[in-house]
Coordinates of C-alpha atoms and ligand atoms in Angstrom, one line a residue:
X189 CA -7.7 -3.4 25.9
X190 CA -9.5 -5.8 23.6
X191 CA -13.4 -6.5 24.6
X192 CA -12.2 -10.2 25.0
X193 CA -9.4 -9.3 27.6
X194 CA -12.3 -7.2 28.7
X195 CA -14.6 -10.2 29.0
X196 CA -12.1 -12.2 30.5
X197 CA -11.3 -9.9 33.6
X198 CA -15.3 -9.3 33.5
X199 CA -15.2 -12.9 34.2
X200 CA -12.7 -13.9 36.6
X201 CA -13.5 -11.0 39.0
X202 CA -17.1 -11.5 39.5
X203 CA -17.9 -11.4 42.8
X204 CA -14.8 -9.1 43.7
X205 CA -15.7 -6.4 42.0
X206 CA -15.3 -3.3 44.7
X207 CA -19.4 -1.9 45.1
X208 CA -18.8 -0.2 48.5
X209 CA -16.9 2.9 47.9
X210 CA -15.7 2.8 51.7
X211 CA -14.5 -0.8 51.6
X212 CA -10.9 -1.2 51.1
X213 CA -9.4 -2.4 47.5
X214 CA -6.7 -3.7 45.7
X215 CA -6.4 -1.4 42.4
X216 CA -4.4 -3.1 39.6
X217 CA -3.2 -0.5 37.2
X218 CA -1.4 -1.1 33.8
X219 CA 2.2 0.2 34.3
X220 CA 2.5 1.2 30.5
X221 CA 0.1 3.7 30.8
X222 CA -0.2 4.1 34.7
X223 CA -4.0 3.9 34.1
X224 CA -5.7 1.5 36.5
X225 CA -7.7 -2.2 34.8
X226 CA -9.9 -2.4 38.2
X227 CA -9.9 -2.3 41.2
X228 CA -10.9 -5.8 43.9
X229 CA -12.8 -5.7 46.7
X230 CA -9.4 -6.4 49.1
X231 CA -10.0 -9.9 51.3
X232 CA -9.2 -8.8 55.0
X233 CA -8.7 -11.4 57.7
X234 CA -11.9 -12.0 58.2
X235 CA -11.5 -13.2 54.2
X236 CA -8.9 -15.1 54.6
X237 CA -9.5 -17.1 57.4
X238 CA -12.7 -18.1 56.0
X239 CA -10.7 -19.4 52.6
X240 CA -8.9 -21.8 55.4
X241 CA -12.4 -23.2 56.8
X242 CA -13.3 -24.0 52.9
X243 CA -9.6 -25.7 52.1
X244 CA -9.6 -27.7 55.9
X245 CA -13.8 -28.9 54.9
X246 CA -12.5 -30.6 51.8
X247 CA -9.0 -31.1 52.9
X248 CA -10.1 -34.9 53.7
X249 CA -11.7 -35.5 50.8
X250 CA -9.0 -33.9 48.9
X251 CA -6.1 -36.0 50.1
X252 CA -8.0 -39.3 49.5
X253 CA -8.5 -38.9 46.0
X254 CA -6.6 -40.9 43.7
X255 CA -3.1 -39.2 41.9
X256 CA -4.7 -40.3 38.5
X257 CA -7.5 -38.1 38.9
X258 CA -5.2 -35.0 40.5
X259 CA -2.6 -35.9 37.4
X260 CA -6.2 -35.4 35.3
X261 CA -6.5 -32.3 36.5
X262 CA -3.1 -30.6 36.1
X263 CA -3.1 -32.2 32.6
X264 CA -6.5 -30.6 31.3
X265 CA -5.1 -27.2 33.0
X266 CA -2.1 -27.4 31.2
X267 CA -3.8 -27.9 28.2
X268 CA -6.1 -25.2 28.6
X269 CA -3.4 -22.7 29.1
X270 CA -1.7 -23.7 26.3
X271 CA -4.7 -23.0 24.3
X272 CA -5.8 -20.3 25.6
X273 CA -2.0 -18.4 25.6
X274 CA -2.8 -15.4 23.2
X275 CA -5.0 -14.2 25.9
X276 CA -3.3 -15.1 29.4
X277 CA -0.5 -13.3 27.7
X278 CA -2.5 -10.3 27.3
X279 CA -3.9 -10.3 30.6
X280 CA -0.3 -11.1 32.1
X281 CA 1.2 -8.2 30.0
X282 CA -1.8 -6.0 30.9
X283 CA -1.2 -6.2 34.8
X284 CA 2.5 -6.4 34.8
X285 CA 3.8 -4.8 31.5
X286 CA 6.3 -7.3 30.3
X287 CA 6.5 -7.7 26.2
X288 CA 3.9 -9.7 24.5
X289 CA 6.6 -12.2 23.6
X290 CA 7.9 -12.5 27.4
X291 CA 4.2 -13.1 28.6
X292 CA 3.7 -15.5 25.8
X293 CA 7.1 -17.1 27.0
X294 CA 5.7 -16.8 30.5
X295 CA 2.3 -18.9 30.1
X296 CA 4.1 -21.5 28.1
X297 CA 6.8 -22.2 31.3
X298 CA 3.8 -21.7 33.9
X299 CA 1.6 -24.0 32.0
X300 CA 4.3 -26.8 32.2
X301 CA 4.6 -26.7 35.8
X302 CA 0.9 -28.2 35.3
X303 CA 1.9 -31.2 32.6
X304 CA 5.5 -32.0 34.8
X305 CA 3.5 -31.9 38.1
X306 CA 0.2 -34.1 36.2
X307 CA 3.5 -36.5 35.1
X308 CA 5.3 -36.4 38.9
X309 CA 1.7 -36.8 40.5
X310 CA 2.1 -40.9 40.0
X311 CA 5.1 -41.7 40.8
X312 CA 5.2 -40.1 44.7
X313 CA 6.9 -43.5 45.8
X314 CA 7.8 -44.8 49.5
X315 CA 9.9 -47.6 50.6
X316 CA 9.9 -50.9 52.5
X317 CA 13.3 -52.8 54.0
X318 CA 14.3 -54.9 56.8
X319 CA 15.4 -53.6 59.8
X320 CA 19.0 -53.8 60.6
X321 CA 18.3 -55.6 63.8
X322 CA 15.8 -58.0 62.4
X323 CA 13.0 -57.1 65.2
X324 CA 10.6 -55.1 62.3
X325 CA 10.3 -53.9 58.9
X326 CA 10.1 -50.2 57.8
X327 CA 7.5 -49.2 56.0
X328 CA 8.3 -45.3 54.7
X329 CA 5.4 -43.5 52.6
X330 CA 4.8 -40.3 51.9
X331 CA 1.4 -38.3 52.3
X332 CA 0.0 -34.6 51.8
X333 CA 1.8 -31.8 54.2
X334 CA -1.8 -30.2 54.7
X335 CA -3.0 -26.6 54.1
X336 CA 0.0 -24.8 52.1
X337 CA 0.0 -21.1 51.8
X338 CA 1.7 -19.9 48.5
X339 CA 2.5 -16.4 48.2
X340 CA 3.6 -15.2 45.1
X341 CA 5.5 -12.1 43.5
X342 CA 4.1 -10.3 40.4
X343 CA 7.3 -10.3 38.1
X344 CA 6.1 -14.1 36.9
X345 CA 2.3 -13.6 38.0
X346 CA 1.5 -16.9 36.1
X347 CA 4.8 -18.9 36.5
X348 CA 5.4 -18.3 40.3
X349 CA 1.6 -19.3 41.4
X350 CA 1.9 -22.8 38.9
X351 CA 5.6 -23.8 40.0
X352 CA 3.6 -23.8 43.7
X353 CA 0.0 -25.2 43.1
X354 CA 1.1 -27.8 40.7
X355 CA 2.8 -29.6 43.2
X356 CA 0.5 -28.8 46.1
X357 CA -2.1 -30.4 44.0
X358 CA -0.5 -33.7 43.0
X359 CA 0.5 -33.7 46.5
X360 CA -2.7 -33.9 47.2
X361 CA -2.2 -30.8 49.8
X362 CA -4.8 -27.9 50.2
X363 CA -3.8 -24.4 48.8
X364 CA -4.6 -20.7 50.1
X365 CA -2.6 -18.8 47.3
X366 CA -1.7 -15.2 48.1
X367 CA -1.0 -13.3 44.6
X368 CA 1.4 -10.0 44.4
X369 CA -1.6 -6.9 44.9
X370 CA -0.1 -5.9 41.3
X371 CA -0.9 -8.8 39.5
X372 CA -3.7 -10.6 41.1
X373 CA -5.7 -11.1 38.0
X374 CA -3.4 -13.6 36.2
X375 CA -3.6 -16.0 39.6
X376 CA -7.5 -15.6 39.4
X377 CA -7.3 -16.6 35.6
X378 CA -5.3 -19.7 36.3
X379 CA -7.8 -20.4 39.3
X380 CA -10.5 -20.2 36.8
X381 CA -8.8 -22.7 34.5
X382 CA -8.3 -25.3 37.0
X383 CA -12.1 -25.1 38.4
X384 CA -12.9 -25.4 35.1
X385 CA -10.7 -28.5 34.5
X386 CA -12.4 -30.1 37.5
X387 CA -10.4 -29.0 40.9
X388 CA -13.1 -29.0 43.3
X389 CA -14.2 -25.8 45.4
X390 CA -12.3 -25.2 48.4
X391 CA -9.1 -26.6 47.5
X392 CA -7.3 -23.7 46.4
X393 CA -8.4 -20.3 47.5
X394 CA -7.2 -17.3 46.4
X395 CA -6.8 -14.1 49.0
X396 CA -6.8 -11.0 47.3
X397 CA -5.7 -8.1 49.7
X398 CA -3.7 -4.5 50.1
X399 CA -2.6 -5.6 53.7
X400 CA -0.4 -9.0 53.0
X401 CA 1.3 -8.5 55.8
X402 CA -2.0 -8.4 58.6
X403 CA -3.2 -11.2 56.5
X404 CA -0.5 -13.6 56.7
X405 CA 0.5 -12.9 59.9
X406 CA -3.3 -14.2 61.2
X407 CA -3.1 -17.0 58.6
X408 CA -0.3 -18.4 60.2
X409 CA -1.1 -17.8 63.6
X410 CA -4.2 -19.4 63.1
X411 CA -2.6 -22.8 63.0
X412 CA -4.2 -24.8 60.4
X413 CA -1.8 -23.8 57.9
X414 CA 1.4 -26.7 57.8
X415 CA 3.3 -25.2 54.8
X416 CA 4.6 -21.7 53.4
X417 CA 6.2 -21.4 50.2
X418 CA 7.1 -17.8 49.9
X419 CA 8.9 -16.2 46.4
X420 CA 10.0 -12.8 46.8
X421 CA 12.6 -10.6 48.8
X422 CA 15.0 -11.9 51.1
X423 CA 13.8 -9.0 53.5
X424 CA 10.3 -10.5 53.2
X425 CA 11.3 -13.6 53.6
X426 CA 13.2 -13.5 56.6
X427 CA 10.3 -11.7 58.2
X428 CA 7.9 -15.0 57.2
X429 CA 10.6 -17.4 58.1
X430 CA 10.6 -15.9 62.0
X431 CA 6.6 -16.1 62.1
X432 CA 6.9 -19.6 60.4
X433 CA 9.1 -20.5 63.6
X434 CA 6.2 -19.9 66.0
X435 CA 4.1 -22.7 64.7
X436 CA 7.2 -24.9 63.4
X437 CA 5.9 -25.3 59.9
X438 CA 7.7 -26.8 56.6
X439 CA 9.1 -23.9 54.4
X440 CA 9.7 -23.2 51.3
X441 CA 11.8 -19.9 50.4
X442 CA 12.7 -18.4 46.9
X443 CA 14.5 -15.2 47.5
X444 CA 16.7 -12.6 46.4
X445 CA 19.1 -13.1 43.6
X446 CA 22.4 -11.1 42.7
X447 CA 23.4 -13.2 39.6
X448 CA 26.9 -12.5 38.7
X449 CA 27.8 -13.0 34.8
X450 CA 30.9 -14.4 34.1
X451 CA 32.5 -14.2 30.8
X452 CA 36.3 -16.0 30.5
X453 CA 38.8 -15.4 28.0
X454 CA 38.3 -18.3 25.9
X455 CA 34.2 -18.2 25.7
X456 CA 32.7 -17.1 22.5
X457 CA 32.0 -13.9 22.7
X458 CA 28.8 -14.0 20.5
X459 CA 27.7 -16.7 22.4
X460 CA 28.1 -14.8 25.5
X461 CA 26.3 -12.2 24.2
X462 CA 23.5 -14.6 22.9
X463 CA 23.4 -15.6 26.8
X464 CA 23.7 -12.0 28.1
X465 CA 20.5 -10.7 25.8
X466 CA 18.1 -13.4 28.0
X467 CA 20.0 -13.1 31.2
X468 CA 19.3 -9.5 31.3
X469 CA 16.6 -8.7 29.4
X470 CA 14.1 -11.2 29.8
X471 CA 11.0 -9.8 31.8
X472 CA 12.7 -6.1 31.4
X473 CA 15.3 -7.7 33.7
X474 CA 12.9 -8.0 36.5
X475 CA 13.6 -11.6 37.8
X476 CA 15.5 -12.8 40.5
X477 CA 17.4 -14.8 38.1
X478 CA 18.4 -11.7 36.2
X479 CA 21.9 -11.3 35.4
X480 CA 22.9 -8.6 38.1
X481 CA 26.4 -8.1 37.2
X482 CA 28.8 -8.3 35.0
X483 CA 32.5 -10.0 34.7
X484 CA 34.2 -10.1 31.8
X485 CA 38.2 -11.3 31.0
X486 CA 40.2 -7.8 30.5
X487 CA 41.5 -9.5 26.7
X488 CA 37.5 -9.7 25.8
X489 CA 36.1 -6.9 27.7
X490 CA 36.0 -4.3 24.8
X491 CA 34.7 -6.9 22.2
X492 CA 31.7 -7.9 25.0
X493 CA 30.9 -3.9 25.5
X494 CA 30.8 -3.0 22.3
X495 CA 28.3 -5.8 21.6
X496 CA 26.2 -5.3 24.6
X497 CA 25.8 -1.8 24.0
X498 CA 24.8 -2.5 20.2
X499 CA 22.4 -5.5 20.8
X500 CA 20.8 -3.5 23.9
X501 CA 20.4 -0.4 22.1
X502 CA 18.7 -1.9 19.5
X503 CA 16.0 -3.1 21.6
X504 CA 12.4 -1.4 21.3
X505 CA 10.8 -0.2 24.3
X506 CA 7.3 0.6 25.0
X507 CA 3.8 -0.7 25.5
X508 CA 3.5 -4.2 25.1
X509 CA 0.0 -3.8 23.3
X510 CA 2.7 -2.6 20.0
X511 CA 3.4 -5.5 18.6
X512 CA 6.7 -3.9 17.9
X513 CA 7.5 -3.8 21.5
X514 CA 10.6 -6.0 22.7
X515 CA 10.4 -5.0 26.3
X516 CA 7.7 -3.4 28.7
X517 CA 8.0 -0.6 31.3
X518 CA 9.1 -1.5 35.0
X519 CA 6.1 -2.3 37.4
X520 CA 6.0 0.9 38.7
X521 CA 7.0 4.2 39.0
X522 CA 8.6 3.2 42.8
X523 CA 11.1 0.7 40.1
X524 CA 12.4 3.1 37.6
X525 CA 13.2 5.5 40.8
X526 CA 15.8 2.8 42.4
X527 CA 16.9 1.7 39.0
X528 CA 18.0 5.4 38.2
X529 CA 19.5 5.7 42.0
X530 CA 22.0 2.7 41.3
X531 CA 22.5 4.0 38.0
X532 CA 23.7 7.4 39.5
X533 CA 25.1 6.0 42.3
X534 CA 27.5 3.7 40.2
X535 CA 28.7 7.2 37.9
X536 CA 29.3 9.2 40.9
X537 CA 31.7 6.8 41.7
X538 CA 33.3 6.6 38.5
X539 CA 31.5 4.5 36.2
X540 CA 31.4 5.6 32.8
X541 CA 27.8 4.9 31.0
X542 CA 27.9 3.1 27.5
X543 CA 24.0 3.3 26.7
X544 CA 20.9 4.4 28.1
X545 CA 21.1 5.9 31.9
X546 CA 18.0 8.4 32.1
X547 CA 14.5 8.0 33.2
X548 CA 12.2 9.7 29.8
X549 CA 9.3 11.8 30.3
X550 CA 5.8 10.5 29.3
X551 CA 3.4 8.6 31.1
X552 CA 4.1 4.4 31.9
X553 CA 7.2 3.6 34.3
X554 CA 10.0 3.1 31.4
X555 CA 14.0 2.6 31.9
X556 CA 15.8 2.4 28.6
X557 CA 18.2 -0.3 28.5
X558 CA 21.4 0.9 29.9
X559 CA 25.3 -0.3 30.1
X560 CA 27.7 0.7 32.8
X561 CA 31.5 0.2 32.6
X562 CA 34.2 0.9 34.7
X563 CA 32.0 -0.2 37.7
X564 CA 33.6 0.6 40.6
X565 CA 33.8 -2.4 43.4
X566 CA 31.7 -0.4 46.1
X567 CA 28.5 0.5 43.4
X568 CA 25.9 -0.5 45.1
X569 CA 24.5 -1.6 42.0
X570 CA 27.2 -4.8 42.3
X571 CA 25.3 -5.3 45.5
X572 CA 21.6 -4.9 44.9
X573 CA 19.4 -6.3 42.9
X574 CA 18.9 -4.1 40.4
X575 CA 15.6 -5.3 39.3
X576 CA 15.7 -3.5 35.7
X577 CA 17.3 -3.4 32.2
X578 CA 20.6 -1.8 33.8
X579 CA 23.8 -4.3 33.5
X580 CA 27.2 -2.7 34.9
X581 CA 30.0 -4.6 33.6
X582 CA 33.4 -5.1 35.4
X583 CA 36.9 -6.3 33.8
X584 CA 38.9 -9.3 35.8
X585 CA 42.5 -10.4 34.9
X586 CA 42.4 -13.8 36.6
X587 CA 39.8 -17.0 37.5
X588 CA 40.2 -16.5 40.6
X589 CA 39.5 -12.9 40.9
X590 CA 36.2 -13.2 39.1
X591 CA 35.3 -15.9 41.4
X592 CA 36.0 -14.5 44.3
X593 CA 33.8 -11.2 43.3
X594 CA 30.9 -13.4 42.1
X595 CA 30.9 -15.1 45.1
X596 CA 31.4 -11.5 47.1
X597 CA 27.6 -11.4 48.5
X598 CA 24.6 -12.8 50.8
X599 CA 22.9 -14.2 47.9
X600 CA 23.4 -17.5 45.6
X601 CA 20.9 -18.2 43.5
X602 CA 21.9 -18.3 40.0
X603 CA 25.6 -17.4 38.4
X604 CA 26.2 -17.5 34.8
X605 CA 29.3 -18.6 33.3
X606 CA 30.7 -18.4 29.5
X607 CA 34.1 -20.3 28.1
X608 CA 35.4 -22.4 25.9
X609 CA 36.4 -25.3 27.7
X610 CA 33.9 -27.6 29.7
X611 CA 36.2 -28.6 32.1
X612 CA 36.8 -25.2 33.2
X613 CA 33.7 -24.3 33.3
X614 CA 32.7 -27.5 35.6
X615 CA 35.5 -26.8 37.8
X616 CA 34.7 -23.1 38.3
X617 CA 30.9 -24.2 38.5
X618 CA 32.0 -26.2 42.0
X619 CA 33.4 -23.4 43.2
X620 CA 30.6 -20.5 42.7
X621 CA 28.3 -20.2 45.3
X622 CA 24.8 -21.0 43.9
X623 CA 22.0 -23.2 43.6
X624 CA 22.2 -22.7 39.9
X625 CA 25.1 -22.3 37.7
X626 CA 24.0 -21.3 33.4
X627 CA 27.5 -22.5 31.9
X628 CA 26.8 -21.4 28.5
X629 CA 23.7 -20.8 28.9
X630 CA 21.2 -17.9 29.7
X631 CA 18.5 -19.1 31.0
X632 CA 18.3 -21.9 33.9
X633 CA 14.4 -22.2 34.6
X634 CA 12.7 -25.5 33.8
X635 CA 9.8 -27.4 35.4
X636 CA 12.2 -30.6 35.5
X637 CA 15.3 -29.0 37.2
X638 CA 15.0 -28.1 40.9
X639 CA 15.4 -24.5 41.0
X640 CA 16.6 -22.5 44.3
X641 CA 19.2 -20.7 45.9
X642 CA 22.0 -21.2 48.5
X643 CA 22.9 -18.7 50.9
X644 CA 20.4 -15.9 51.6
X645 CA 18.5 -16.6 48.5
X646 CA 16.2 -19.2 49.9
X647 CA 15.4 -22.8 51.6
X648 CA 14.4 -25.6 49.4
X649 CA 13.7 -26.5 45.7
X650 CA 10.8 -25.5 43.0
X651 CA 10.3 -27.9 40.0
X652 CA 11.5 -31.6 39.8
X653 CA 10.6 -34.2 42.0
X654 CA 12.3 -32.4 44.6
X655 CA 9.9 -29.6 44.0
X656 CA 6.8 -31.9 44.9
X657 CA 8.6 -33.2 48.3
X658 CA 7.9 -29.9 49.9
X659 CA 4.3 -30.3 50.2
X660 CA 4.8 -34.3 51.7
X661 CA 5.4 -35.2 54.8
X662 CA 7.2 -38.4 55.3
X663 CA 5.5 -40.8 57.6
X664 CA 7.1 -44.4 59.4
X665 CA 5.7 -47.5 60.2
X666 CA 7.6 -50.0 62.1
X667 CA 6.2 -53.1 61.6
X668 CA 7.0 -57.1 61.1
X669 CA 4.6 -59.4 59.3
Ligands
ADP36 P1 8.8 -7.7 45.6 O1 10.0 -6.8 45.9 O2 9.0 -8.6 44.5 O3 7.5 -7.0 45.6 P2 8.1 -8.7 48.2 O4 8.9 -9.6 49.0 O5 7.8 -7.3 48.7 O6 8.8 -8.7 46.8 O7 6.7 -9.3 47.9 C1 6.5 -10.7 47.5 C2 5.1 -11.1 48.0 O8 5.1 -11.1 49.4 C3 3.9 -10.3 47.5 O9 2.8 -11.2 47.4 C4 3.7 -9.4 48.7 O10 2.3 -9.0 48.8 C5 4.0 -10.3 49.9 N1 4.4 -9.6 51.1 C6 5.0 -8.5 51.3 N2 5.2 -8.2 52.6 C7 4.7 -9.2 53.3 C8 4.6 -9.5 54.7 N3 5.1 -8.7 55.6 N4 4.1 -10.7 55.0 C9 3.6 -11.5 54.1 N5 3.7 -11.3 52.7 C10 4.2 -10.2 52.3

């Protein structure tokens, strides 16, 4: 670690530092070395209900400010990260162990939540029309949904904390944010940055803590909180969405993926493969966007392998403080485990491997880059998230075929789609069952598009001004003057 990473964990954990050696902690180790960066005092209930008194003291004052001066805000943060991105990437690569060019990526992305959200904070808009009937006027505005609780995953530690405060903030909304124990560092930096850019105290909170579950459970039982915005598993989620029912509050729910990859027999195979590289590999193929599976026409399917296996072979892996490094270890050694179970799981059944396959020796929690073919239809890797830089390919003879497979699961969030013809592609788009379709593309996120899933993978929309209507709450006047 460089002494100014050093300085700048130094910094943003002051005051959490663990001093007690009996008191519970969150430890946040490096996962390309398995060493540990520091360990938190953990925030126990206690903690965390006492971040909801600070966020309902200034929640008033908070939602009464004007959206020019919460736009201000986001906009000096943004700017801020963007200057300070050599070093957030650092500390994001350090506690999560994606490449230094992914974290830089990463920052850049999270950081423009901030500058779309300062640009969406005034224009939040209501209406005003005649009644049908003639007796009144309706007068339709929209105003802050309260104290929001945003809990967060750590394979985007910056991106998935931004995508929820930015809008909470211009909403003018409280925030309790609840970071991933692996990566709560990056969520204290970006809490830093936004004091620092003028968000006053006791607007957004952040709850450090080894027992999330315990935590949230009393958070929301407590009643004060109005809004949960939750990214992470669908097992997880379904679990929040039961305890959200209990005190009928507005949700938000980014889930599981199971991205299918569809590559038709006119597409460009480079292209594809152009597509396939960032689908994949991206974050070490740790997103819930990740391409999952792939489907590729029989006529192409040797030409796509035979490039997949050559561009993903060629990829350096190791410690993201190389500069060589193209992509980082998994999160944890609990990661590569599963990743190698699919893997075997898929050749016991008669996959053939093409690249890659076995967990090295060493310290850090690798996975090479690895390509499966002849993927039999009951892998379980075609029906799990595979949450690593494995991607099993399968060959289809018709449209209808690969559709049907792609849309063979409980999850639709993303599906990418390759070919030649645009038509084709926009009538297959319609019939795939996601909240997201990449057609020749192979990468969907942006701050402006409203990102989310159908099916199991979630409720609701991140980004765009759809994004910033799940922290209002729409209010009515009838009225006649
Ligand atoms: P992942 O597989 O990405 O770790 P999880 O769904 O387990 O996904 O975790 C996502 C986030 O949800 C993390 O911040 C984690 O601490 C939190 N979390 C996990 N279990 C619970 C729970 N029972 N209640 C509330 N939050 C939880």
């Amino acid at each position: 670690m460089t002494p100014v990473l050093d300085g700048l964990i130094e910094d943003i954990t002051d005051g959490r530092q663990t001093s007690d050696p009996s008191a519970r902690e969150v430890r946040v180790d490096n996962p390309a070395t398995g060493r540990p960066l520091i360990s938190l005092a953990a925030d126990d209930v206690a903690a965390a209900l006492r971040a909801a008194d600070q966020a309902s003291a200034v929640a008033e004052a908070w939602a009464a400010t004007s959206a020019r001066e919460r736009s201000g805000i986001l906009m000096r943060t943004f700017t801020t990260m963007i200057e300070r991105r050599e070093l957030l990437a650092d500390l994001i690569s350090a506690e999560n162990g994606k490449s230094h060019a992914d974290a830089l990526g990463e920052v850049d992305y999270a950081a423009e939540y901030f500058r779309w959200y300062a640009e969406e904070a005034v224009r939040i808009r209501g209406e005003v029309f005649d009644s049908p009937n003639g007796a009144n006027r309706v007068l339709v505005t929209h105003e802050p949904v309260g104290l929001c609780l945003l809990i967060t995953p750590w394979n985007f530690p910056a991106a998935m904390a931004t995508r929820k405060i930015g809008p909470a903030i211009a909403a003018g909304c409280t925030a309790i944010l609840k970071p991933a124990s692996e990566t709560p560092l990056t969520a204290l930096a970006i809490a830093d940055i936004l004091r620092e850019s003028g968000l006053p105290d006791g607007v957004l909170n952040v709850v450090v803590t080894d027992t999330a579950g315990k935590v949230v459970r009393a958070l929301l039982d407590d009643g004060r909180v109005r809004m949960l915005s939750f990214t992470g598993s669908t097992e997880v989620g379904r679990i929040l969405l039961a305890q959200a029912s209990e005190t009928v509050i507005k949700t938000a729910m980014e889930l599981g993926g199971n991205a299918p990859f569809l590559v038709l027999d006119d597409a460009d195979v480079d292209a594809a493969l152009d597509g396939a590289l960032i689908a994949k590999m991206r974050n070490g193929g740790q997103a819930c966007t990740a391409a999952n599976r792939f489907y590729v026409a029989d006529s192409r399917h040797d030409e796509f392998v035979e490039g997949l296996v050559e561009r993903m072979g060629a990829i350096t892996v190791g410690d993201p403080a190389e500069s060589s490094t193209q992509c980082g270890p998994l999160i944890n050694a609990e990661a590569v485990r599963k990743a190698q179970e699919l893997v075997d799981d898929a050749l016991s059944r008669g996959a053939r491997l093409a690249l890659g396959g076995e967990t090295p020796d060493g310290p850090g929690s690798f996975y090479p880059p690895t390509v499966l073919v002849d993927v039999p239809a009951d892998a379980r890797i075609l029906h799990e998230e595979v949450f690593g830089p494995v991607a099993p390919v399968v060959r289809f003879t018709s449209d209808d075929e690969a559709l049907a497979a792609a849309n063979d699961t409980v999850h639709g969030l993303v599906s990418y789609l390759y070919t030649g013809d645009l038509a084709r592609g926009l009538r297959l788009s319609a019939r795939l069952e996601a909240g997201m379709v990449a057609l020749n593309r192979g990468l969907v996120s942006d701050p402006a598009a409203p990102f989310g899933g159908v099916k199991q993978s979630g409720l609701g929309r991140e980004g765009s001004h759809e994004g910033l209507h799940e922290y209002l709450e729409t209010k009515y006047v009838a009225t006649t003057w």
